[in-house]
XYZ file of C-alpha atoms in Angstrom:
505
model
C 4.509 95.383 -185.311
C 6.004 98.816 -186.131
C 4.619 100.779 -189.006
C 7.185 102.662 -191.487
C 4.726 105.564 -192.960
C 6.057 108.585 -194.480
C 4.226 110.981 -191.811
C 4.599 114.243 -194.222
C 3.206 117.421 -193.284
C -0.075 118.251 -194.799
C 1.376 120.972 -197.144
C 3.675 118.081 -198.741
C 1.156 115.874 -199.779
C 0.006 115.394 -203.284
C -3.769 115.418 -203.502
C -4.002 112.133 -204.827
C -1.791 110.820 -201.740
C -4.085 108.961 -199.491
C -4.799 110.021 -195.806
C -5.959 108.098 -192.887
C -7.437 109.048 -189.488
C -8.324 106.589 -186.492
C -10.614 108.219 -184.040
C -10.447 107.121 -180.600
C -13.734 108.021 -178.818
C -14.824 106.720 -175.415
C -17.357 104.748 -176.796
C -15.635 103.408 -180.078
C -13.178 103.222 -182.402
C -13.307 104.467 -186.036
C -10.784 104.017 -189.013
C -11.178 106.102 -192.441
C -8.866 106.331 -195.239
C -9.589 109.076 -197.718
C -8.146 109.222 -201.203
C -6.609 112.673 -200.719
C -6.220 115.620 -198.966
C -8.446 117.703 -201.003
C -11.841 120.064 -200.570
C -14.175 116.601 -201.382
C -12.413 113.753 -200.024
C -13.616 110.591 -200.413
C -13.514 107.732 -197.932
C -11.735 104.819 -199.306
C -12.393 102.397 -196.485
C -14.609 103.105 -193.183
C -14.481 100.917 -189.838
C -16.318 100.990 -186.357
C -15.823 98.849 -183.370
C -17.510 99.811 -180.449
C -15.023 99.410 -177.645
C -16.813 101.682 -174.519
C -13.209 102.725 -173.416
C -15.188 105.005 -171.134
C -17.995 103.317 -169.952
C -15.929 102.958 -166.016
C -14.153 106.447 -166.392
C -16.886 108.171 -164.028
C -16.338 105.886 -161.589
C -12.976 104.029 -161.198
C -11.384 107.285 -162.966
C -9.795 104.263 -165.643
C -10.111 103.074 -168.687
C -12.901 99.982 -169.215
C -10.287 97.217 -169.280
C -12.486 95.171 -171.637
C -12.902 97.832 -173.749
C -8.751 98.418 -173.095
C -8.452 95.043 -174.656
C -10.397 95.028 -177.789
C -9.657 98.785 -178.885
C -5.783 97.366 -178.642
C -6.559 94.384 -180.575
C -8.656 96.411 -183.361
C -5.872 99.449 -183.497
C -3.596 96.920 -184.011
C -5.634 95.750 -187.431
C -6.147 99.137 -188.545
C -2.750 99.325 -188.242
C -1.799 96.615 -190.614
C -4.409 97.242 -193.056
C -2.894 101.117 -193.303
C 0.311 99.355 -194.043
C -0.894 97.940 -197.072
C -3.016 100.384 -198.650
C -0.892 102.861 -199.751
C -1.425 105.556 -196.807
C 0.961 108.808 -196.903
C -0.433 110.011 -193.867
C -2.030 108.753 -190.537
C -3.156 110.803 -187.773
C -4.646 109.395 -184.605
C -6.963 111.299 -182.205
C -7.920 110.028 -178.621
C -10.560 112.133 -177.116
C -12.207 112.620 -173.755
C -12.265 108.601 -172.173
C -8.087 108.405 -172.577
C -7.722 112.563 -171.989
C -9.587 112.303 -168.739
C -8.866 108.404 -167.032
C -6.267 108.318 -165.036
C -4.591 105.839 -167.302
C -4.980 107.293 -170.625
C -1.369 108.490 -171.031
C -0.737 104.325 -170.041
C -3.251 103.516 -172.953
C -1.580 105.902 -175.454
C 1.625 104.434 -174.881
C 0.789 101.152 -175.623
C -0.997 101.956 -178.762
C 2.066 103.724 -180.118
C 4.738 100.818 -178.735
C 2.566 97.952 -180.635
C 2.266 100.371 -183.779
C 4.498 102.474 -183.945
C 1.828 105.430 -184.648
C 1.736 108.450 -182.781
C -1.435 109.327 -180.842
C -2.361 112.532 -180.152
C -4.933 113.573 -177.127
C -6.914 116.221 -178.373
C -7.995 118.945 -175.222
C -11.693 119.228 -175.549
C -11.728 122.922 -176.707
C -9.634 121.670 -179.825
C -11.735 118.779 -180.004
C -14.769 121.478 -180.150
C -12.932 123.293 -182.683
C -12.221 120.639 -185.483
C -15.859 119.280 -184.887
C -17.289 122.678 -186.288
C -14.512 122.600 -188.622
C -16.223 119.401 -189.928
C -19.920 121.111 -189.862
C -18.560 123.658 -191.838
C -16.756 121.527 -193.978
C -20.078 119.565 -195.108
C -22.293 122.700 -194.691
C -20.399 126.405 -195.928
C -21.566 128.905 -193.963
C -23.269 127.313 -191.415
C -25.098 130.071 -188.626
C -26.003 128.527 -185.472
C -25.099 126.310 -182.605
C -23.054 123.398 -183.401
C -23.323 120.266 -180.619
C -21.101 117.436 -180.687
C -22.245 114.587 -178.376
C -19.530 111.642 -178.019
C -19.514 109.381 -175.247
C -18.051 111.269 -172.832
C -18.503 114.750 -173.468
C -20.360 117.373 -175.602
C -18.913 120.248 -177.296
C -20.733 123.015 -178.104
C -19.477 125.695 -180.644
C -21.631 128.807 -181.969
C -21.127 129.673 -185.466
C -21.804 133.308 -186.687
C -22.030 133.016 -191.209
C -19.236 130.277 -191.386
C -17.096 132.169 -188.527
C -16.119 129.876 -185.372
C -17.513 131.514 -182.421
C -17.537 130.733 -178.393
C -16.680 126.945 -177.735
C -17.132 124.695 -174.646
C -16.628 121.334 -173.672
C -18.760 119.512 -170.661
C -18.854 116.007 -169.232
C -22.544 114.486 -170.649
C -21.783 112.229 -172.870
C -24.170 108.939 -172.476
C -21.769 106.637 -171.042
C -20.381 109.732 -168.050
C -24.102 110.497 -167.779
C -25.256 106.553 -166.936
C -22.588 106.024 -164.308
C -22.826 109.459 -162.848
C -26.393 110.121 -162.248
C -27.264 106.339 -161.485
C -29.429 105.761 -164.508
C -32.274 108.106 -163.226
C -33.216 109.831 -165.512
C -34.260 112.766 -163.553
C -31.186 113.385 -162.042
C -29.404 113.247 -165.095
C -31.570 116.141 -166.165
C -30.222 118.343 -163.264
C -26.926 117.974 -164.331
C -27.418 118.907 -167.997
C -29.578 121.491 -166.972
C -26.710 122.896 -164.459
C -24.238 122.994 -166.987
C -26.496 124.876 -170.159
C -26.930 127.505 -167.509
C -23.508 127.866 -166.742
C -23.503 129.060 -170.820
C -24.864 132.727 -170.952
C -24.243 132.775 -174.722
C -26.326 130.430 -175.348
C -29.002 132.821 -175.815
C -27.968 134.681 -178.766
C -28.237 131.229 -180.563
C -32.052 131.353 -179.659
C -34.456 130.348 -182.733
C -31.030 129.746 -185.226
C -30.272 126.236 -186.838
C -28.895 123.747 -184.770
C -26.279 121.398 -186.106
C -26.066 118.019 -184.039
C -22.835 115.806 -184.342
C -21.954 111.910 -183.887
C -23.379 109.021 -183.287
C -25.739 108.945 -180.781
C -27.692 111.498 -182.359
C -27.372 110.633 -185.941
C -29.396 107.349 -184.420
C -32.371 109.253 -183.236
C -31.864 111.201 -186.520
C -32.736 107.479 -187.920
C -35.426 106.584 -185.917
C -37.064 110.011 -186.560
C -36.817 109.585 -190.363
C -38.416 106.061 -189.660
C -41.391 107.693 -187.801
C -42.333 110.536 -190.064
C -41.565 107.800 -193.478
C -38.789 110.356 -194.588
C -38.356 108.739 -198.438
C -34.218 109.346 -198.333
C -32.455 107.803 -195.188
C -29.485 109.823 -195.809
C -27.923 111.954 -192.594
C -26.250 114.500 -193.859
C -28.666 117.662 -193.884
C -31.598 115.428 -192.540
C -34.165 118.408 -191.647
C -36.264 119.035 -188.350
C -37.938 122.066 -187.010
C -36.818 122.144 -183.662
C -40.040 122.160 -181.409
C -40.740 118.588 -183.406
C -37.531 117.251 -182.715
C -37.467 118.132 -179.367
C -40.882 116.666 -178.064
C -39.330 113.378 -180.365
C -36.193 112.932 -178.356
C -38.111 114.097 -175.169
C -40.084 111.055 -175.872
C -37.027 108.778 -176.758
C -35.515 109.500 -173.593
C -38.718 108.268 -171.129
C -38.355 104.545 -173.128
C -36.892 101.818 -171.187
C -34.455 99.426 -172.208
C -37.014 96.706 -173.208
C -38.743 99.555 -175.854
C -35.305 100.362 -176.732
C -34.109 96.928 -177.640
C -37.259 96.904 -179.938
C -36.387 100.149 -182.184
C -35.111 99.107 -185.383
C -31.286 100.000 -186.232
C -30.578 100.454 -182.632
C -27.365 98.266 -181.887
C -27.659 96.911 -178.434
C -23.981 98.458 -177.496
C -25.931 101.618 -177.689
C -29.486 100.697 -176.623
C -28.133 101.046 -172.725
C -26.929 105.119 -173.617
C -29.463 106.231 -176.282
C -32.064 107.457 -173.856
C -29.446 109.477 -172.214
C -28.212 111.058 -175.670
C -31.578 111.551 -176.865
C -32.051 113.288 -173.191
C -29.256 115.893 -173.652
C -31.064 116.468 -177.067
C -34.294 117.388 -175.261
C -32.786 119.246 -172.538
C -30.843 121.754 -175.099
C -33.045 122.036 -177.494
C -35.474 123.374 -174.909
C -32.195 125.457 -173.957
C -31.468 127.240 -177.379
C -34.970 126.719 -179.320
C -33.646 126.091 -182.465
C -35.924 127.125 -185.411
C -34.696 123.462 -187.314
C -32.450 120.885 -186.477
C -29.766 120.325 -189.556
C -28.313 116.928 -188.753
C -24.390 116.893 -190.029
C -22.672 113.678 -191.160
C -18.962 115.531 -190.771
C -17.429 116.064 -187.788
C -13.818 115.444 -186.028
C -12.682 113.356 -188.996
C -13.760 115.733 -191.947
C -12.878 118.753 -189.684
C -9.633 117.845 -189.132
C -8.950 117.474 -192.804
C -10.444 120.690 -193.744
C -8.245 121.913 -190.839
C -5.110 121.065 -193.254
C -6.156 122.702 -196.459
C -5.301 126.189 -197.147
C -7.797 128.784 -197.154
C -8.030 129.215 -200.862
C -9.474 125.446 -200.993
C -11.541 125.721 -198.137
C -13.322 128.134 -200.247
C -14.404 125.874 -202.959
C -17.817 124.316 -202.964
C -17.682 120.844 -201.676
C -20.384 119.705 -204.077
C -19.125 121.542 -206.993
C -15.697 119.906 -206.039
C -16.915 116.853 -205.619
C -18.647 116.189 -208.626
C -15.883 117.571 -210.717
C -13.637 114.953 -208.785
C -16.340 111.943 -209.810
C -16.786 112.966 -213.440
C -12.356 113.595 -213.687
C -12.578 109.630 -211.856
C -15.472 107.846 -214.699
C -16.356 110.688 -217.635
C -15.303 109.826 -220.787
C -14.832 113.559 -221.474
C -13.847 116.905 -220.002
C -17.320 119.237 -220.745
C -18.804 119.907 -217.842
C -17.778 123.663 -217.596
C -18.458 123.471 -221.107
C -22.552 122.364 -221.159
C -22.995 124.314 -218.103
C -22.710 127.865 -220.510
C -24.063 126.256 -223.322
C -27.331 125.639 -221.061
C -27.332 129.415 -219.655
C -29.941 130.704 -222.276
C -33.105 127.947 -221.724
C -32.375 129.599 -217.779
C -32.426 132.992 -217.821
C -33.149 134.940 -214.267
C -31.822 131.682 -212.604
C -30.641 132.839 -208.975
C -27.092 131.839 -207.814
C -28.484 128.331 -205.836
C -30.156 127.151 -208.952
C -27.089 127.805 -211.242
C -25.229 126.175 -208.713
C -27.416 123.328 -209.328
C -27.579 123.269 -212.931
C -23.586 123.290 -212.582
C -23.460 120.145 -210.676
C -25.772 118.334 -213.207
C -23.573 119.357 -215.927
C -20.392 117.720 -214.191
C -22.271 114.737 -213.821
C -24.321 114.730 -217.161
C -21.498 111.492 -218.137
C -22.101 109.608 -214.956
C -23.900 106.809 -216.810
C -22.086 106.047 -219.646
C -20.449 102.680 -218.664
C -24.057 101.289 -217.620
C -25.846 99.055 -219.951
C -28.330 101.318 -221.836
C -31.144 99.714 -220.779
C -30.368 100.715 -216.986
C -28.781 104.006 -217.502
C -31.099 106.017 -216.007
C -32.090 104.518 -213.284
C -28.654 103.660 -212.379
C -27.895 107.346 -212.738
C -30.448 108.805 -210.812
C -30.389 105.677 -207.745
C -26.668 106.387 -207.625
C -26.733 110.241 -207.178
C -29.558 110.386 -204.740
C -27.844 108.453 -202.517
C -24.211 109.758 -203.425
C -22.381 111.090 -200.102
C -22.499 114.465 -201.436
C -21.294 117.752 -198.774
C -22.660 120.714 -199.061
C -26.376 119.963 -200.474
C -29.927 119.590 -198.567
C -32.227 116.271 -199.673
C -34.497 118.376 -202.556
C -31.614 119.199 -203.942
C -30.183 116.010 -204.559
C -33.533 114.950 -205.423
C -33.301 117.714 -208.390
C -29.732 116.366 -209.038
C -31.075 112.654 -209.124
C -34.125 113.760 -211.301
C -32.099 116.061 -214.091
C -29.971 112.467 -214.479
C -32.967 110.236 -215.180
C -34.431 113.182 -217.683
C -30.669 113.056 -219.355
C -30.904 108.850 -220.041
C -34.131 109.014 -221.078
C -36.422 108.117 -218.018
C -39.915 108.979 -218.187
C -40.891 111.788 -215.891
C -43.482 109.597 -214.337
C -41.795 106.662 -213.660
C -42.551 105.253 -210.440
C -38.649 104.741 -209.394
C -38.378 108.724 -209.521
C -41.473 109.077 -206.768
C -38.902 109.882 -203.953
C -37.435 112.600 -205.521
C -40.498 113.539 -206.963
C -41.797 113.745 -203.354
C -39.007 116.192 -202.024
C -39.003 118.680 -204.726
C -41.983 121.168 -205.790
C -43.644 120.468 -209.297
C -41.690 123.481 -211.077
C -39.032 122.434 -210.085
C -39.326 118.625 -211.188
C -40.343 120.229 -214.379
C -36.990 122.354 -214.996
C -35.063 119.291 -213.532
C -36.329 117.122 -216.476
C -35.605 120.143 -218.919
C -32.483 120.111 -217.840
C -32.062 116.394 -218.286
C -33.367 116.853 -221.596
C -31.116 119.491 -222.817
C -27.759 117.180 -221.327
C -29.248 114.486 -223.592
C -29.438 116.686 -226.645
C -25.821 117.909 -225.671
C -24.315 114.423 -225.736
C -26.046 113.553 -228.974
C -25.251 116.788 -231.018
C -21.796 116.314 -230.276
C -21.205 112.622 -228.679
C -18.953 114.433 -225.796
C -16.785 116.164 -228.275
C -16.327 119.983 -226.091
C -15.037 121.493 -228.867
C -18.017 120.388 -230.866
C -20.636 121.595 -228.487
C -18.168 125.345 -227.794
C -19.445 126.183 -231.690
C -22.853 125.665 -231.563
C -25.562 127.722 -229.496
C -29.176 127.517 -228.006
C -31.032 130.742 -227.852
C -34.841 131.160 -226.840
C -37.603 133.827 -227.812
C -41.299 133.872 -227.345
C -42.231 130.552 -229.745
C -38.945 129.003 -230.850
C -35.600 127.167 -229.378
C -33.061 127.603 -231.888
C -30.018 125.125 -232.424
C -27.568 127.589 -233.986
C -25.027 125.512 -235.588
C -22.019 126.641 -238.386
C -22.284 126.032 -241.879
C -19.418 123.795 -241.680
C -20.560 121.370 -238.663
C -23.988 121.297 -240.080
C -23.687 117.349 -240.932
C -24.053 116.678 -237.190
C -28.248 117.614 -237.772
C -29.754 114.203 -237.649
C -32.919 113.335 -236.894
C -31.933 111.730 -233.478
C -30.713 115.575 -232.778
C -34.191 117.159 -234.240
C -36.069 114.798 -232.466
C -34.609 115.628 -228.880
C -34.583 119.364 -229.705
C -37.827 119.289 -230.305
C -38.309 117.731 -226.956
C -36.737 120.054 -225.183
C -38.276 122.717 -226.943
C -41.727 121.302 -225.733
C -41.411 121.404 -222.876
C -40.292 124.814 -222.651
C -43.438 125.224 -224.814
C -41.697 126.354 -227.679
C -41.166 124.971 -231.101
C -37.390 123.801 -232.271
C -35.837 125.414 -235.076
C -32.081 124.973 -236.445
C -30.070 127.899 -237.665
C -27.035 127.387 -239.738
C -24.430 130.709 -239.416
C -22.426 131.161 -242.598
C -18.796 131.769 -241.680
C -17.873 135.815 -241.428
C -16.342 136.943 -244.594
């Protein structure tokens, strides 16, 4: 089978054009196509297969030859199913199992002879490179130590305010630390050790964030969130002081495969490495002494994406961008820019995160329109706290999730909202549903019109919220409208008033 793709450079394609990356890791094989090369892509379609190309590499110095086998077989579907979707562009990355066996180059050719895709074998410095590339994608201005554990290696970059900083790569993944060390544990702990230090600048990362990377550790990032009964088992910008997270992967790595079989979402492909990965958690955390652990769900993938945009759109906020993308893909109407001044005045002293905030909510203040009414709000709010947002910690998508339910109508003590509820401080539920409140008046006023909404104003003073609204658009005061003004009003503790402006003569 030979693929015919239009392989255009990154500054041809149209943002709407859809990309596709296979990622060839030594411990398995991953296929995403993203609608666009843009500053919030979205994955269209997302595939695994666990092949353990590298699980013999230590050893024999080849490639597994099962694991040969199937990742043929599986690149071979990915192939086909890139054929049909549409796919301007595909880019295909081995890393460290097919750059180091002795047989990779044997491997590569194969792939591209059966597909007709070209491969390309990423050195582990670049491989380093476009992993913090992905951090920073999914987290702007990261400041820390970035660690990206695959199979066979880990790459560790420092990042100074967003800036790419020293960068190594080093042979302990799980599968190269199994075979080399025996399975003992304790001598697998001497080589880790040996090689953080090797790494004198290490220490200027001391007591800074720490920013783990890829699979391995995104399942102890799991299993923690199962132990402490985290309410949101989302990755991305999953939260751990360091010292906890530590002695928690400290104690991951002493289990034995029995106890491992036994944790829930382990798969058993991985059962075999995890107490190694969790093990080179331990042993550099107690290296570096993070002050938290800020787990990141981008890494080569997103990186290499936000590798191809120009510097002008790696700029842009990836949540701000990405909810402008989802309310351009299901709003009825173009406002978001629009409420987001119009609800300036009931926040006045509102530092640049919060405004942020309140910005998002007004890009998404449509998301429920197409829902039946009776579900709108908990549709809303279900669907954005658990939206694959970049760029935003859990209580903030909690306050996103809440502000939604407020805007269809959901009581504020509702039991559905108790997660959210739980991971945001009780001011700041209480200006969420405020918020909420003043979307829903917004919609109603107006019913989505912009142009509507541009002419009218809401100002506050020490007792009153006034609706300022011209003599000629005056028809649009219902009661529906007076009732949720007033709403809003209360719970700003103020009274609603309307104020018609006569026309300037």
């Amino acid at each position: 089978m030979t693929l015919t793709l239009d392989r255009r450079p990154a500054t041809d394609l149209m943002r709407s054009e859809r990309i596709a990356v296979i990622d060839i890791g030594s411990n398995s094989i991953r296929l995403v196509v993203y609608d666009g090369l843009h500053r919030a892509p979205v994955p269209l379609f997302n595939e695994k297969i666990m092949c353990g190309l590298g699980r013999k590499v230590e050893r024999t110095g080849r490639l597994n030859p099962e694991g040969v086998t199937l990742a043929l077989d599986n690149i071979g579907r990915f192939a086909r199913l890139i054929d049909g979707m549409d796919v301007a562009r595909v880019d295909v990355l081995a890393t460290a199992a097919v750059r180091d066996a002795s047989d990779g180059a044997d491997f590569v050719r194969e792939i591209e002879a059966r597909t007709g895709l070209t491969v390309r074998t990423i050195a582990g410095e670049e491989e380093a490179r476009l992993s913090a590339m992905g951090v920073l994608s999914g987290t702007p201005g990261a400041d820390g130590l970035m660690g990206d554990l695959g199979g066979g290696s880990l790459e560790l970059v420092g990042l100074d305010r967003g800036v790419i900083g020293p960068q190594v790569t080093m042979p302990l993944g799980p599968l190269r630390l199994v075979e080399s060390c025996g399975g003992k544990l304790p001598a697998a702990t001497r080589v880790i050790d040996q090689h953080l230090k090797a790494l004198p600048w290490l220490a200027q990362h001391k007591g800074r964030p720490f920013y783990p990377v890829g699979g391995s550790w995104r399942a102890l990032a799991k299993l923690h969130m199962e132990r402490v009964n985290h309410p949101l088992h989302i990755i991305h910008h999953y939260t751990v002081g360091g010292e906890e997270l530590r002695a928690f992967a400290g104690e991951i790595s002493r289990l034995g495969r029995p106890a491992v079989d036994k944790l829930s979402g382990v798969s058993r492909r991985r059962s075999d490495t995890l107490p190694f990965a969790a093990l080179a958690l331990e042993r550099l955390l107690a290296t570096v002494q993070p002050s938290t652990v800020v787990f990141s769900a981008h890494g080569l993938r997103e990186g290499l994406l936000f590798d191809m945009l120009d510097a002008s759109e790696r700029q842009k906020d990836p949540l701000i961008s990405a909810c402008a993308g989802l309310a351009k893909r299901i709003g009825r109407f173009d406002q978001g820019e629009i409420i987001t001044n119009w609800t300036a005045s009931l926040f006045a002293g509102e530092d640049e995160p919060s405004a942020r905030l309140r910005r998002a909510s007004c890009l998404l203040s449509d998301l429920g329109w197409s829902e039946h009414p009776d579900y709108r709000a908990e549709h809303a709010y279900l669907r954005i706290l658990r939206m694959p947002f970049a760029g935003i910690d859990h209580d903030e998508r909690a306050f996103l999730a809440l502000v939604a339910f407020a805007r269809y109508g959901g009581r504020p003590d509702d039991p559905l909202t108790a997660v959210a509820r739980g991971l945001v401080r009780e001011g700041v539920a209480a200006k969420a549903a405020i918020l909420g409140l003043a979307l829903r008046l917004a919609q109603t006023l107006t019913g989505g019109v912009a142009t509507l909404l541009q002419r009218t104003s809401l100002t506050v003073d020490e007792e009153t919220l006034t609706l300022t609204i011209p003599e000629d658009a005056r028809v649009l005061i219902g009661d529906s409208v007076q009732r949720r003004l007033d709403v809003v009003a209360k719970g700003l503790n103020r009274r609603g008033a309307v104020a018609v402006s006569n026309p300037p003569r």
